[in-house]
Coordinates of C-alpha atoms in Angstrom, one line a residue:
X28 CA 43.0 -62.8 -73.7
X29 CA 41.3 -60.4 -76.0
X30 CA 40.5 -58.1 -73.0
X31 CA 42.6 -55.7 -73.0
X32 CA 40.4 -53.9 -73.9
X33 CA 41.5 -54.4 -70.7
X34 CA 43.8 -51.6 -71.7
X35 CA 41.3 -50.0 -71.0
X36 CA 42.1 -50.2 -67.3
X37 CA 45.4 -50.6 -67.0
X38 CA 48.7 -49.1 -68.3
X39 CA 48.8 -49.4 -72.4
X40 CA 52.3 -50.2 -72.0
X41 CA 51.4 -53.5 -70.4
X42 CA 49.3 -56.4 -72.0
X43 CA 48.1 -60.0 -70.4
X44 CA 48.9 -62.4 -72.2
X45 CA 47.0 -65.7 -71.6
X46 CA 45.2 -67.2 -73.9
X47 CA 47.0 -68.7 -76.8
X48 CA 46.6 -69.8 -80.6
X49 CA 45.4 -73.4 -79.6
X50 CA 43.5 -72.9 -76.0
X51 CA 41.5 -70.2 -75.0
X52 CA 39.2 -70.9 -71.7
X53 CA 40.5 -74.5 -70.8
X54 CA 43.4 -72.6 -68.9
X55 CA 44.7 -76.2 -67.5
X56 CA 45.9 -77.0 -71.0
X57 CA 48.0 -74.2 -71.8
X58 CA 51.5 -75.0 -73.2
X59 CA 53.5 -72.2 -72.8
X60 CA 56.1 -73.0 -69.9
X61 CA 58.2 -71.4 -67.3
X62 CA 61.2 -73.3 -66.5
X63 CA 63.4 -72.4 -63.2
X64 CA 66.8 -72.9 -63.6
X65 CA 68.4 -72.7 -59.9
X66 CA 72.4 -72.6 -60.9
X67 CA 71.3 -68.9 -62.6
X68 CA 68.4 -68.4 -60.6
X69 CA 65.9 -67.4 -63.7
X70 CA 63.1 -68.7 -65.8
X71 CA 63.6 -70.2 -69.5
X72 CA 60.3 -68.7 -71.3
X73 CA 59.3 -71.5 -74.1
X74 CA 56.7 -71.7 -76.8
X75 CA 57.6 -75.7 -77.6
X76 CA 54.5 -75.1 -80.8
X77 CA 52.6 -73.0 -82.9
X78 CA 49.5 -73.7 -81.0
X79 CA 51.2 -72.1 -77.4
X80 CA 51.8 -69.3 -79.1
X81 CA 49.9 -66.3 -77.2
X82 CA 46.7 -64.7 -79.0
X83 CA 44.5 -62.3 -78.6
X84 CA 46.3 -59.9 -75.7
X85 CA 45.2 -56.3 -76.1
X86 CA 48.0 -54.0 -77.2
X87 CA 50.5 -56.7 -77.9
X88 CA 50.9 -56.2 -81.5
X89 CA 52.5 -53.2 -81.7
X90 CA 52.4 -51.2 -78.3
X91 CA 53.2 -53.4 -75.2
X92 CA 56.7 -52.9 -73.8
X93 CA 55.5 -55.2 -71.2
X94 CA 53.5 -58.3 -70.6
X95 CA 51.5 -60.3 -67.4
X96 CA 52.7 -64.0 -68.3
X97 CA 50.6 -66.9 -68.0
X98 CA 52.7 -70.2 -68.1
X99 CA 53.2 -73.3 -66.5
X100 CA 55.2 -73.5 -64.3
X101 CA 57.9 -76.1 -64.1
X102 CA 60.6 -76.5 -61.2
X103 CA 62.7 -79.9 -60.1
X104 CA 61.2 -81.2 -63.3
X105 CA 57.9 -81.1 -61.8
X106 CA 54.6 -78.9 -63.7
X107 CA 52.9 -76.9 -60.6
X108 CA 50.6 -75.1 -63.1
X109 CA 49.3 -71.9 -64.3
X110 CA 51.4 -68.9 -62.8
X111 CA 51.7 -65.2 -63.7
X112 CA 55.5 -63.5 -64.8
X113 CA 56.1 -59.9 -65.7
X114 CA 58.3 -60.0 -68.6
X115 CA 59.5 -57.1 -71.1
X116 CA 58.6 -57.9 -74.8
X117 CA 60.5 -54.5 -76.4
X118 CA 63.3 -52.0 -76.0
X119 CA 62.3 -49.0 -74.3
X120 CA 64.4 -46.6 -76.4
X121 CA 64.1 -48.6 -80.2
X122 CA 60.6 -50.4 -79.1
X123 CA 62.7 -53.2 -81.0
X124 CA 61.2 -57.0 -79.9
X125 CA 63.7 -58.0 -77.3
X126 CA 65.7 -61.5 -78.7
X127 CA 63.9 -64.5 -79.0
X128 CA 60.5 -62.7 -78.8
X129 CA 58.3 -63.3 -81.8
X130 CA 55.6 -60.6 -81.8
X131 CA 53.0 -59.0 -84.2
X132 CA 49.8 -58.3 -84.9
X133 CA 46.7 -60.9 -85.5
X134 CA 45.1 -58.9 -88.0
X135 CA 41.2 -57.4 -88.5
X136 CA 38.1 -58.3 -86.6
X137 CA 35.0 -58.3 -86.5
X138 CA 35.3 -55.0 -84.5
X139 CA 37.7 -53.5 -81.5
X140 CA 40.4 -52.9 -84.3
X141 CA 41.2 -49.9 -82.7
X142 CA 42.8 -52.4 -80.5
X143 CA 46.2 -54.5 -81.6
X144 CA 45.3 -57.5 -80.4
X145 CA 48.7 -59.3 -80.8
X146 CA 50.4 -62.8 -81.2
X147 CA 53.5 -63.4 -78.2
X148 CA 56.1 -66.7 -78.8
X149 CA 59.1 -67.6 -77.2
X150 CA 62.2 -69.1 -78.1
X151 CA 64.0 -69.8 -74.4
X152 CA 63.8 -66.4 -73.1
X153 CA 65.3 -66.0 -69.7
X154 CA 63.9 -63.9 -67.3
X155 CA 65.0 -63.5 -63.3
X156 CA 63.5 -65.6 -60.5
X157 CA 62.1 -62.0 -58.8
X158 CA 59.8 -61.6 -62.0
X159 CA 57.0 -64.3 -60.9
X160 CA 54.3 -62.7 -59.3
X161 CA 54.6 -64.6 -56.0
X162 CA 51.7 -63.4 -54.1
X163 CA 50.2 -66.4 -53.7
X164 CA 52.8 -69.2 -54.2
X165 CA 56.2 -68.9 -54.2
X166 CA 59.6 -70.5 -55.8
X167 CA 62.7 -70.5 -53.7
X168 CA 66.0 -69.6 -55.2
X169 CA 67.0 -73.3 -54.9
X170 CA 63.4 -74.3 -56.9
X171 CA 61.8 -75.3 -53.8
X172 CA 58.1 -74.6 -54.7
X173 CA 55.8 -72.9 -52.1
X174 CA 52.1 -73.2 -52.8
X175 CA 49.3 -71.3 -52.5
X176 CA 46.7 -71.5 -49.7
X177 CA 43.9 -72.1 -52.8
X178 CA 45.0 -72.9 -56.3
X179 CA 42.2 -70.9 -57.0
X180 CA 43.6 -67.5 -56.1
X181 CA 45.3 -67.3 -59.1
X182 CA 42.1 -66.9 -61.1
X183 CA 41.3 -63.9 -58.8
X184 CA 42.7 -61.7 -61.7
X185 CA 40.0 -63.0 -64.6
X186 CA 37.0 -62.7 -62.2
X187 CA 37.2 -59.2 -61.2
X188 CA 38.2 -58.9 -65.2
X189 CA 34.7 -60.8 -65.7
X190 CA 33.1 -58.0 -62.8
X191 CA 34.4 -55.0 -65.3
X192 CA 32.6 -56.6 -68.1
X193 CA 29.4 -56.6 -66.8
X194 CA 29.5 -52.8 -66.3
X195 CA 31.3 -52.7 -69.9
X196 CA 28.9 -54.2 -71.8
X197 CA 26.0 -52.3 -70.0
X198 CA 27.3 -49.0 -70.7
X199 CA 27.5 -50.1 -74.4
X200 CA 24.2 -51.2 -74.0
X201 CA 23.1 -47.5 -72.7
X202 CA 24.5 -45.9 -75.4
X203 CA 22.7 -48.1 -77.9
X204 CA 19.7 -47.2 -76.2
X205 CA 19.7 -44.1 -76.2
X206 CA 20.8 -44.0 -80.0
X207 CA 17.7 -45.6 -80.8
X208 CA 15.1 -43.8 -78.5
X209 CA 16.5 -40.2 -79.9
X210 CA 16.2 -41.5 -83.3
X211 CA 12.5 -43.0 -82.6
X212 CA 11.3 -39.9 -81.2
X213 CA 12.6 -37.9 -84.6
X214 CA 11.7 -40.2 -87.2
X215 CA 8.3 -40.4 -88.2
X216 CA 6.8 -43.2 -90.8
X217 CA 3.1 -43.7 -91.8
X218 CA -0.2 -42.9 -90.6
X219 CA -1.8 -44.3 -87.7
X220 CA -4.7 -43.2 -89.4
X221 CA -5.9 -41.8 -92.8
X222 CA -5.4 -37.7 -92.9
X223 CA -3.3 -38.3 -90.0
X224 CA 0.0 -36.4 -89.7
X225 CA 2.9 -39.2 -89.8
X226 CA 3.6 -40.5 -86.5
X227 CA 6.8 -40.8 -84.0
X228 CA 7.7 -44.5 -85.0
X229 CA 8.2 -44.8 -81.6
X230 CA 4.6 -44.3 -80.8
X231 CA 4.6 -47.7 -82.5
X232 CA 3.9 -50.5 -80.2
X233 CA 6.4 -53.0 -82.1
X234 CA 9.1 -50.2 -81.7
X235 CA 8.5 -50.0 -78.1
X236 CA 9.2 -53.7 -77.9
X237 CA 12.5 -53.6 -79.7
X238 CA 13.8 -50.4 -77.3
X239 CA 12.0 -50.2 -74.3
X240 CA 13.2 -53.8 -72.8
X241 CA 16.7 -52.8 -73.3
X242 CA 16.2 -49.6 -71.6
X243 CA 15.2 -51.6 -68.6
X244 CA 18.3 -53.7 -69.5
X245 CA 20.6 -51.1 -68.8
X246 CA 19.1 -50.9 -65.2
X247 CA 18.8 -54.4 -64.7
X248 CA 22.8 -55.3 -65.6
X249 CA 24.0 -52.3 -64.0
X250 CA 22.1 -53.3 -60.6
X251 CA 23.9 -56.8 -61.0
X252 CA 27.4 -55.4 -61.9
X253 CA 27.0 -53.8 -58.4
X254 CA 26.0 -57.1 -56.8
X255 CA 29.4 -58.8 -58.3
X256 CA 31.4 -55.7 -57.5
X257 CA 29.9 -55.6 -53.9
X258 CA 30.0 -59.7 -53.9
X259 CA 33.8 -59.6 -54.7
X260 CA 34.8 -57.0 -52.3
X261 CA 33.3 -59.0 -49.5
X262 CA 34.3 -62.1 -50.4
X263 CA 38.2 -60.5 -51.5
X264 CA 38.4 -59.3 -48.1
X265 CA 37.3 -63.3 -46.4
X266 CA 40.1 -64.5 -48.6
X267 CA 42.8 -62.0 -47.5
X268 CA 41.6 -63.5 -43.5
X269 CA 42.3 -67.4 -44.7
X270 CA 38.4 -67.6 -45.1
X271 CA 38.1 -69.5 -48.8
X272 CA 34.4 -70.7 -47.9
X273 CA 32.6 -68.6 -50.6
X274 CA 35.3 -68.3 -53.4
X275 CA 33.5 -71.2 -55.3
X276 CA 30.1 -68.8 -54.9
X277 CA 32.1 -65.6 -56.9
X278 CA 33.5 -67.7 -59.5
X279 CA 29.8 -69.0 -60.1
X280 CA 28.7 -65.8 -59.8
X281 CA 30.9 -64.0 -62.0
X282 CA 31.0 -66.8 -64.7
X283 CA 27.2 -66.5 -65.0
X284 CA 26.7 -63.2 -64.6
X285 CA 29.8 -62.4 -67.6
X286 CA 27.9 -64.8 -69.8
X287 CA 24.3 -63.5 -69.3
X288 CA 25.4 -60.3 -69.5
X289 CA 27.1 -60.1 -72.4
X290 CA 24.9 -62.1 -74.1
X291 CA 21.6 -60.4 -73.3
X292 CA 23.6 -57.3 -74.2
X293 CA 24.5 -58.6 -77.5
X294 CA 21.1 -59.0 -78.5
X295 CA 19.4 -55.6 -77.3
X296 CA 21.9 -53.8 -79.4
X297 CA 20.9 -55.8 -82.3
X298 CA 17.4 -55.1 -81.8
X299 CA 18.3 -51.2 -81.4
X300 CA 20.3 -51.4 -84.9
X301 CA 17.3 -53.1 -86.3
X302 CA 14.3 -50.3 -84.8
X303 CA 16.7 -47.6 -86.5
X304 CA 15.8 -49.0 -90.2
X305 CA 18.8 -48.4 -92.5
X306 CA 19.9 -45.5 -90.9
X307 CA 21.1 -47.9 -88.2
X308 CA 23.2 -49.6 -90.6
X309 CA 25.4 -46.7 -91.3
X310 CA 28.5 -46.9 -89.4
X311 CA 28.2 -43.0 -88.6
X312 CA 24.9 -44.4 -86.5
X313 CA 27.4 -46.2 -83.8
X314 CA 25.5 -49.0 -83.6
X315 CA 27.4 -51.2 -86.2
X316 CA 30.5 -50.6 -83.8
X317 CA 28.4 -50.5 -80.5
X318 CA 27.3 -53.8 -81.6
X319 CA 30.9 -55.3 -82.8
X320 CA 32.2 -54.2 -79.5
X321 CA 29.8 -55.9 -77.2
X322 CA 29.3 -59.0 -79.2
X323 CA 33.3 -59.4 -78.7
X324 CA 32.5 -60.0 -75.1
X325 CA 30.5 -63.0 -75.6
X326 CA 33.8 -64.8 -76.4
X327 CA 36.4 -63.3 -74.4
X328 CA 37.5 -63.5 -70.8
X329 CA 36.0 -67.2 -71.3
X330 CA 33.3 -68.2 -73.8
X331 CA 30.0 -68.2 -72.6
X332 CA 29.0 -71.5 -73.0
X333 CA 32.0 -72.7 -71.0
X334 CA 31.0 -69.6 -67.9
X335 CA 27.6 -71.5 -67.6
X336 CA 28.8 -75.0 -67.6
X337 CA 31.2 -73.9 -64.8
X338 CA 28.7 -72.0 -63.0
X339 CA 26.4 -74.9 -63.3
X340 CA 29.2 -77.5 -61.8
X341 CA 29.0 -75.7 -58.5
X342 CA 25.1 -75.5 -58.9
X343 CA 25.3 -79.4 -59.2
X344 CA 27.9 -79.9 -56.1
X345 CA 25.3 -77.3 -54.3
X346 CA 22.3 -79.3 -54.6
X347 CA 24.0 -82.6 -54.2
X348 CA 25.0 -81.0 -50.9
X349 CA 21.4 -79.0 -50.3
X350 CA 20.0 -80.9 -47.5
X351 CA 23.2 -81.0 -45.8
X352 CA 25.3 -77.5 -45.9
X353 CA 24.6 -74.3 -45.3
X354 CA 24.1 -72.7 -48.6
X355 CA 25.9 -69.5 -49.4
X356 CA 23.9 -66.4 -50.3
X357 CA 23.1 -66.9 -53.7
X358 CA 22.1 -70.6 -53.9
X359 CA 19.9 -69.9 -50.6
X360 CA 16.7 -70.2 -52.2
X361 CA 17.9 -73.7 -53.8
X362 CA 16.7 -75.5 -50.2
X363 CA 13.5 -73.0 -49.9
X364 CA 12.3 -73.5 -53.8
X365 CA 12.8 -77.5 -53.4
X366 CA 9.8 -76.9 -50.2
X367 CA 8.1 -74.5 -52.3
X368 CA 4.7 -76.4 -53.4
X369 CA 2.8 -75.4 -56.4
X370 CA 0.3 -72.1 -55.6
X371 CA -2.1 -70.2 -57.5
X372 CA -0.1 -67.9 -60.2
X373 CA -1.0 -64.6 -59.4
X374 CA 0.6 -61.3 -61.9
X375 CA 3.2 -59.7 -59.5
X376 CA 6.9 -58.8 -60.1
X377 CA 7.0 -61.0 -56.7
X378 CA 5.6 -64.1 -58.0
X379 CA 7.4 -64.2 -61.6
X380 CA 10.5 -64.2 -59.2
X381 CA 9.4 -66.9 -57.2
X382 CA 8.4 -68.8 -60.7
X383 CA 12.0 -68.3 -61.2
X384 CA 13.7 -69.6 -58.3
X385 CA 11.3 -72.6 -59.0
X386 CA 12.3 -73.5 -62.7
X387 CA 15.9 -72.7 -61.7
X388 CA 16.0 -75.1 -58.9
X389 CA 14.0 -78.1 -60.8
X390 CA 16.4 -77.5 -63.5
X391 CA 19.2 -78.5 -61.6
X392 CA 17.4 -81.3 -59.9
X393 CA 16.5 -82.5 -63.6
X394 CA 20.2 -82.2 -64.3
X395 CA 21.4 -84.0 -61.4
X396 CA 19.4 -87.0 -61.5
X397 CA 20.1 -87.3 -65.1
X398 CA 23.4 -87.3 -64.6
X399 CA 23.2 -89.9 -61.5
X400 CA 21.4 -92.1 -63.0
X401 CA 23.6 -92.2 -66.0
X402 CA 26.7 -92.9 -63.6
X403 CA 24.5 -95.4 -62.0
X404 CA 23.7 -97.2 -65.7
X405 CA 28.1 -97.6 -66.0
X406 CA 28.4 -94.3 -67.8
X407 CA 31.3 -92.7 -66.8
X408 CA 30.6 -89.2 -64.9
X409 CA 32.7 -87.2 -68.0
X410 CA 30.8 -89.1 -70.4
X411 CA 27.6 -87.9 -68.2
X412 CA 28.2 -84.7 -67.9
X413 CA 29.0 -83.9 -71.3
X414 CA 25.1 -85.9 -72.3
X415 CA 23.8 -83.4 -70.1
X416 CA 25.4 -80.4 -70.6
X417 CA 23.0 -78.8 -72.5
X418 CA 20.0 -78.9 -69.8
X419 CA 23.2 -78.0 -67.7
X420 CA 24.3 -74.3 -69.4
X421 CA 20.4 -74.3 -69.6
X422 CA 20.4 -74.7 -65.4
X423 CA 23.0 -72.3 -65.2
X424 CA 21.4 -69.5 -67.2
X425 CA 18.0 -69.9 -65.2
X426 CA 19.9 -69.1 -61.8
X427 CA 21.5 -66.0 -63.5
X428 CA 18.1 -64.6 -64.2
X429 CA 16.9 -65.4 -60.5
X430 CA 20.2 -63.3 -59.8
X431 CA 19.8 -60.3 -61.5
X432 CA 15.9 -60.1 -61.6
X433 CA 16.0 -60.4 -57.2
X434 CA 18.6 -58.3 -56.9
X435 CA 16.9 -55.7 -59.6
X436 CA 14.0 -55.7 -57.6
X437 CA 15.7 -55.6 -54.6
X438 CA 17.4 -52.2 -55.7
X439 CA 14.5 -50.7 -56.9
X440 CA 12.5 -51.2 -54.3
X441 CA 15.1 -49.6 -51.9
X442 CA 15.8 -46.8 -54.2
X443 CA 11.9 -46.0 -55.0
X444 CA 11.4 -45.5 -50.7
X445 CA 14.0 -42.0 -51.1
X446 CA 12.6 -41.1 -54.6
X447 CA 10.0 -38.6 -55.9
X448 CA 6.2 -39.9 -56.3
X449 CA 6.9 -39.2 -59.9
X450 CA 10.2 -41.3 -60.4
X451 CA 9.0 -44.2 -58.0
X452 CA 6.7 -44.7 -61.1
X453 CA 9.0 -44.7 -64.0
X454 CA 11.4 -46.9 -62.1
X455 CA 8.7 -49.6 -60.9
X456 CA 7.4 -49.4 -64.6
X457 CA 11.3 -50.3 -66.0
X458 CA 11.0 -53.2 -63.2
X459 CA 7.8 -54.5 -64.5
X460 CA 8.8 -54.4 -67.8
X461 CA 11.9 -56.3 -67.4
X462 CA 10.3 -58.7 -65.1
X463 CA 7.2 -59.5 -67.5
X464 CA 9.4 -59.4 -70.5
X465 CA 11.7 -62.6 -69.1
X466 CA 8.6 -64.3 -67.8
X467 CA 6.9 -64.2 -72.0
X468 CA 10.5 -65.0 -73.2
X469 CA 10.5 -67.8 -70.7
X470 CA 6.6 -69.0 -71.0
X471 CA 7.9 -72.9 -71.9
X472 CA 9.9 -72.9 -68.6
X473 CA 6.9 -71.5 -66.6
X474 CA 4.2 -73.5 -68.4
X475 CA 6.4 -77.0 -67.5
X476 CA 7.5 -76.1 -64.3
X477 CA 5.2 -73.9 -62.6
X478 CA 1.1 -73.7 -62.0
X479 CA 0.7 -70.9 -64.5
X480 CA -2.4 -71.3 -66.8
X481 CA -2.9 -69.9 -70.3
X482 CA -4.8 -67.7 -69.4
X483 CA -2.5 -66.3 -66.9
X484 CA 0.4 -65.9 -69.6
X485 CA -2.6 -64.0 -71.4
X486 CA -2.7 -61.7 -68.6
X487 CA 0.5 -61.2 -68.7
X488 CA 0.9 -60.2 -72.2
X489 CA -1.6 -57.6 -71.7
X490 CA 0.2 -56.1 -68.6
X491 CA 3.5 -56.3 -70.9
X492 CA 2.1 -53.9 -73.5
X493 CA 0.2 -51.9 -71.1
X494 CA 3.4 -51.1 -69.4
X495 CA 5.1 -50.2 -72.9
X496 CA 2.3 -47.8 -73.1
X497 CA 3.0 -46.3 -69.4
X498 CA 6.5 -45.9 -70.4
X499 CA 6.4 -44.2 -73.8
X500 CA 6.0 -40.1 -72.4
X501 CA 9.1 -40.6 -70.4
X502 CA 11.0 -42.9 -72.9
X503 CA 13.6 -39.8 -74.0
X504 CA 14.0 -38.3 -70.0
X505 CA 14.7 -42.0 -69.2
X506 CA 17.5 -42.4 -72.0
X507 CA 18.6 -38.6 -71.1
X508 CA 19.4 -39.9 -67.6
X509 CA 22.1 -41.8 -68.8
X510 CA 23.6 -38.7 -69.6
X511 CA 26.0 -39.4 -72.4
X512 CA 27.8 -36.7 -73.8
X513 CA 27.4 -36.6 -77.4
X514 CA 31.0 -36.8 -77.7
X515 CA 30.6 -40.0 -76.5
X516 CA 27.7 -41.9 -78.0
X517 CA 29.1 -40.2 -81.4
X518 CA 25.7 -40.7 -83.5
X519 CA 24.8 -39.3 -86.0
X520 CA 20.9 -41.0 -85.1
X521 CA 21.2 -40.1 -81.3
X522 CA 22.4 -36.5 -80.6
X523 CA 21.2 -34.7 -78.5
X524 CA 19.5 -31.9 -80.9
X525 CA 17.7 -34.1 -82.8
X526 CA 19.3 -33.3 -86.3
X527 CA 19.1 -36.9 -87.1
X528 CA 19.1 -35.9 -91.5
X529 CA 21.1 -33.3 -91.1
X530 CA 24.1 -34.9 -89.4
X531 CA 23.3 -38.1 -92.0
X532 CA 24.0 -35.2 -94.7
X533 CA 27.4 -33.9 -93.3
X534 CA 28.9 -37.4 -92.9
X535 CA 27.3 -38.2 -96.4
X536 CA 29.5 -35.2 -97.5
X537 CA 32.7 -35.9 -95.5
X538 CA 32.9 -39.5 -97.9
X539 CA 35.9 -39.4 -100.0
X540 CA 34.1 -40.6 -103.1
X541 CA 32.3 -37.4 -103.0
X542 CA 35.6 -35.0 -103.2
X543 CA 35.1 -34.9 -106.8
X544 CA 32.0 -34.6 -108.8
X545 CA 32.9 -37.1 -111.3
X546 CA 35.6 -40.1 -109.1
X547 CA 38.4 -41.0 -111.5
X548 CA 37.1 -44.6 -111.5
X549 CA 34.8 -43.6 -114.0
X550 CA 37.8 -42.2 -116.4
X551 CA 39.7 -45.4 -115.3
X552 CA 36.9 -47.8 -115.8
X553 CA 33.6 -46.9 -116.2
X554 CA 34.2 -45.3 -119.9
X555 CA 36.2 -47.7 -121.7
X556 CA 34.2 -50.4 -120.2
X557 CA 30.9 -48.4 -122.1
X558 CA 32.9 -47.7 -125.0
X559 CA 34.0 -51.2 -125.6
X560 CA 32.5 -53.8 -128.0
X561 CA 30.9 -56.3 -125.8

C-alpha cells in the first residue's frame, strides 16, 4: 500500500502493509495468512509465495520497526478473511529484521523516492493472539471466531486513507499553480503587436487556459475533500450507533472522489509544467516532482479504474432500486433527473449542473439495461459486467463531477453571502470557470444527452474565454491566497520575489559539473577520444 506516504500521518516507525507483489486492489485475493494456533494461543504469519509477499508499504524498507498487518485470517481451519495484526518487523536496539522476516527495499520510482517503499515476507512468524486488532471481530483464545457487525468495517481504515488523498493531491495541485502563475506573470515572450514591449505570457489567452482551470481546481477539490471529510464524520458516527445504512454511500463516495481527484489533479499539473516552457522541466522548478508525486496517487490506495467500477456497482444496485428506496444523499437526484424532461438550455452555472445530473443518471440507465439485457440473452452477469465496464467507469466518473461541481457551487454560494463585493466576484468567476470548462470538456455527453444546441456550446465558449479574461488582474492575489511559504513550494519559477533567472542561475551554479572549469571527463575521455586515429 504505497501510501504511506501515509507516513505522512502517522508514526514513521509504523508502516501498513497491505498490498502485495501479486495483488494490489482485489483485497479478497490476498495470500498472506494468519493462522491461530489455540494450544499457544498465537498467530503463525506465512508468506506460502513470492507473489504474497507485501509491496509497496511506505517506510518498510529500511525504517519500520513496526507494521499494520493485512492477512487472512485462518482459525479451526476455516479462512474468515482480511484482518489487521500489529507485528514488529525489527529490533529496537540493533534495527536488525526480527527471524523469519524477509525485508528490504523495492527500489526507484517514478517519484516519492524520498519514501522507502519496502517489500515484507514471512516465514511462520509467531505473533500473540492480543496482537489482532479486534475492534470489530474478534478470536477467542480457544479460536472461536467472533464477527463483525459489517464485513465492511474493516475497510473503514483505506477510505478515510482515500478522504486524505483528496486534500493531498489538491494541495500539490496548489502549489503547482501557483508555480506557474508567478512564473507567467515574470516571463514575458513576443509581441502582441509590432513596436510593442514583450508581453506577460500570461496575458496570453492559451496560457490562461493551461493555468487558470487548475486554479479553480484547487477550489473545486478542496470543497469536495470537505464534503468526504464532513460525509465520513457523519456517517462514522451512524456506524459507531449500529446504523450501517449509508456505509455503501461513503465507500462510493470516497472511491470516486479518490479517483477523480487524483486524476484531474494529475493532469493540471502537467499542463502547469507544460505553460512554464523548459524552465518547467528543470527539477529546481518543482513541478517535475510536484507532478511525480501526484501522479503516484492515481494508482495507490486502489487504482482508479477499479474506484469507479466500484463506485459505479452501487450506482447500478441504486437505480435498480430507484423507484423503490429512499435514496441516500448523494444519489438523490438519480429519481429527480429520471422525471427531469428535456428544457430549453439556457448558460447558467445552474443549468450545466442540472445537464449533469442528467447525462449522469442516463448513463447509468444505459449501463443497466445493457447489462440486463445481456443477462437476459444467457450471458452470465460477470461476463456482463465486464462487456460493460467501460460505459460503467464512464457512469461512475459523470456522478463524481455532479458531486464536486454541486457541492462547489454549493460552497461558494454560501461563502460569497459573508464576503466582500469585491471577492464575491473573483470567487463566482473561479466557479464559472470550472463549471464551463467541464461542460466544453464534456460537449459529446451534453450534445447526446441533453437539449443543448450548437449554438448554445458556442455561447459557451465565448463565456469560457470571457471569464479567463475577468480573471487575469487577480490571477497572482488568487494564487497568493494559497499562501505557501516559499520554503514550501521550493521553486525556483514560483517564489515569491519574482527572481525567476536569477534563482535558475544559482541552482545552475550549485551543479557539481560546474565545480571545475574544465570536469576531468574531458582529461579521461574527451582528449584521447580527439586525439585518436578514427
Amino acid at each position: 500500500m504505497m501510501s504511506n506516504r501515509l507516513n505522512g500521518y502517522r508514526d514513521p516507525g509504523t508502516a501498513t502493509s497491505l498490498t502485495e507483489l501479486g495483488h494490489g486492489t482485489f483485497v479478497r485475493g490476498l495470500e498472506t495468512t494468519a493462522t491461530y494456533d489455540p494450544s499457544t494461543k498465537e498467530f503463525d504469519l506465512h508468506s506460502p509465495s513470492l507473489t504474497s509477499y507485501k509491496w509497496w508499504p511506505g517506510g518498510l524498507g529500511h525504517t519500520a520497526n513496526y507494521c499494520i498487518l493485512i492477512a487472512q485470517l485462518y482459525t479451526k481451519g476455516k479462512c474468515h478473511g482480511i484482518h489487521p495484526f500489529i507485528v514488529q518487523l525489527r529490533d529496537e536496539e540493533t534495527h536488525v529484521p526480527l527471524p523469519g522476516i524477509k525485508i528490504g527495499d523495492i527500489g526507484a520510482k517514478l517519484g516519492l523516492n524520498e519514501v522507502n517503499n519496502g517489500f515484507l515476507g514471512f516465514d511462520h512468524v509467531r505473533i500473540p493472539r492480543d496482537q489482532m486488532l479486534m475492534k470489530h471481530a474478534q478470536v477467542l483464545e480457544d479460536g472461536t471466531y467472533i464477527k463483525s457487525l459489517n464485513s465492511k468495517l474493516n475497510y473503514g481504515p483505506m477510505v478515510f486513507t482515500r478522504v486524505v488523498i483528496v486534500f493531498d493531491v489538491a494541495n500539490y495541485l496548489c502549489k503547482a499553480a501557483t508555480i506557474a502563475t508567478r512564473y507567467s506573470a515574470v516571463r514575458r515572450q513576443s509581441q502582441k503587436k509590432p513596436g510593442e514591449q514583450e508581453c506577460q505570457i500570461l496575458d496570453y489567452l492559451t496560457q490562461q487556459h493551461k493555468i487558470f482551470p487548475a486554479i479553480a481546481t484547487c477550489h473545486a477539490l478542496r470543497i469536495a475533500g470537505k464534503k468526504l471529510w464532513d460525509t465520513f464524520n457523519t456517517i462514522n458516527e451512524q456506524l459507531i450507533g449500529g446504523n450501517l445504512e449509508r456505509l455503501p454511500e461513503l465507500h462510493a463516495l470516497a472511491c470516486c472522489l479518490k479517483a477523480v481527484s487524483t486524476s484531474d489533479a494529475a493532469q493540471c499539473v502537467e499542463r502547469c509544467r507544460l505553460a512554464c516552457g523548459g524552465h518547467g522541466y528543470m527539477l529546481s522548478s518543482n513541478l517535475p516532482l510536484t507532478y511525480g508525486l501526484v501522479t503516484a496517487a492515481c494508482t495507490y490506495e486502489g487504482e482508479n479504474t477499479v474506484m469507479l467500477l466500484q463506485t459505479a456497482r452501487f450506482l447500478a444496485k441504486t437505480w435498480q432500486q430507484v423507484d423503490s428506496i429512499k435514496l441516500t444523499p448523494t444519489v438523490e437526484y438519480l429519481k429527480y433527473s429520471a422525471n427531469e424532461g428535456c428544457r430549453k438550455w439556457e448558460n447558467s452555472v445552474e443549468q450545466i449542473i442540472e445537464a449533469f445530473k442528467i447525462i449522469s443518471m442516463k448513463k447509468i440507465q444505459s449501463c443497466v439495461k445493457d447489462m440486463e439485457n445481456r443477462v437476459s440473452s444467457g450471458t452470465s452477469f460477470e461476463d456482463a459486467w465486464n462487456m460493460s465496464s467501460v460505459q460503467l467507469v464512464s457512469a461512475a466518473e459523470a456522478h463524481c463531477r455532479v458531486i464536486i461541481l454541486s457541492t462547489f457551487n454549493e460552497e461558494i454560494k454560501e461563502k460569497s453571502k459573508n464576503a466582500s463585493p469585491e471577492l464575491a466576484v473573483v470567487l463566482n468567476q473561479l466557479l464559472e470557470l470550472y463549471t464551463v470548462y467541464w461542460a466544453l470538456e464534456k460537449s459529446g455527453d451534453l450534445m447526446q444527452y441533453t437539449c443543448i444546441s450548437k449554438e448554445d456550446l458556442e455561447g459557451l465558449r465565448w463565456w469560457y474565454e470571457d471569464i479567463l479574461i475577468q480573471l487575469r488582474p487577480n490571477a497572482v492575489g488568487v494564487v497568493d491566497a494559497f499562501d505557501i511559504r516559499d520554503d514550501f513550494l521550493h521553486s525556483t519559477l514560483g517564489a515569491y520575489d519574482g527572481r525567476v533567472y536569477e534563482r535558475l542561475m544559482e541552482e545552475a551554479l550549485k551543479c557539481p559539473l560546474n565545480a571545475d572549469v574544465v570536469n576531468v571527463s574531458f582529461h579521461k575521455y574527451l582528449k584521447p577520444f580527439l586525439r585518436g586515429k578514427l
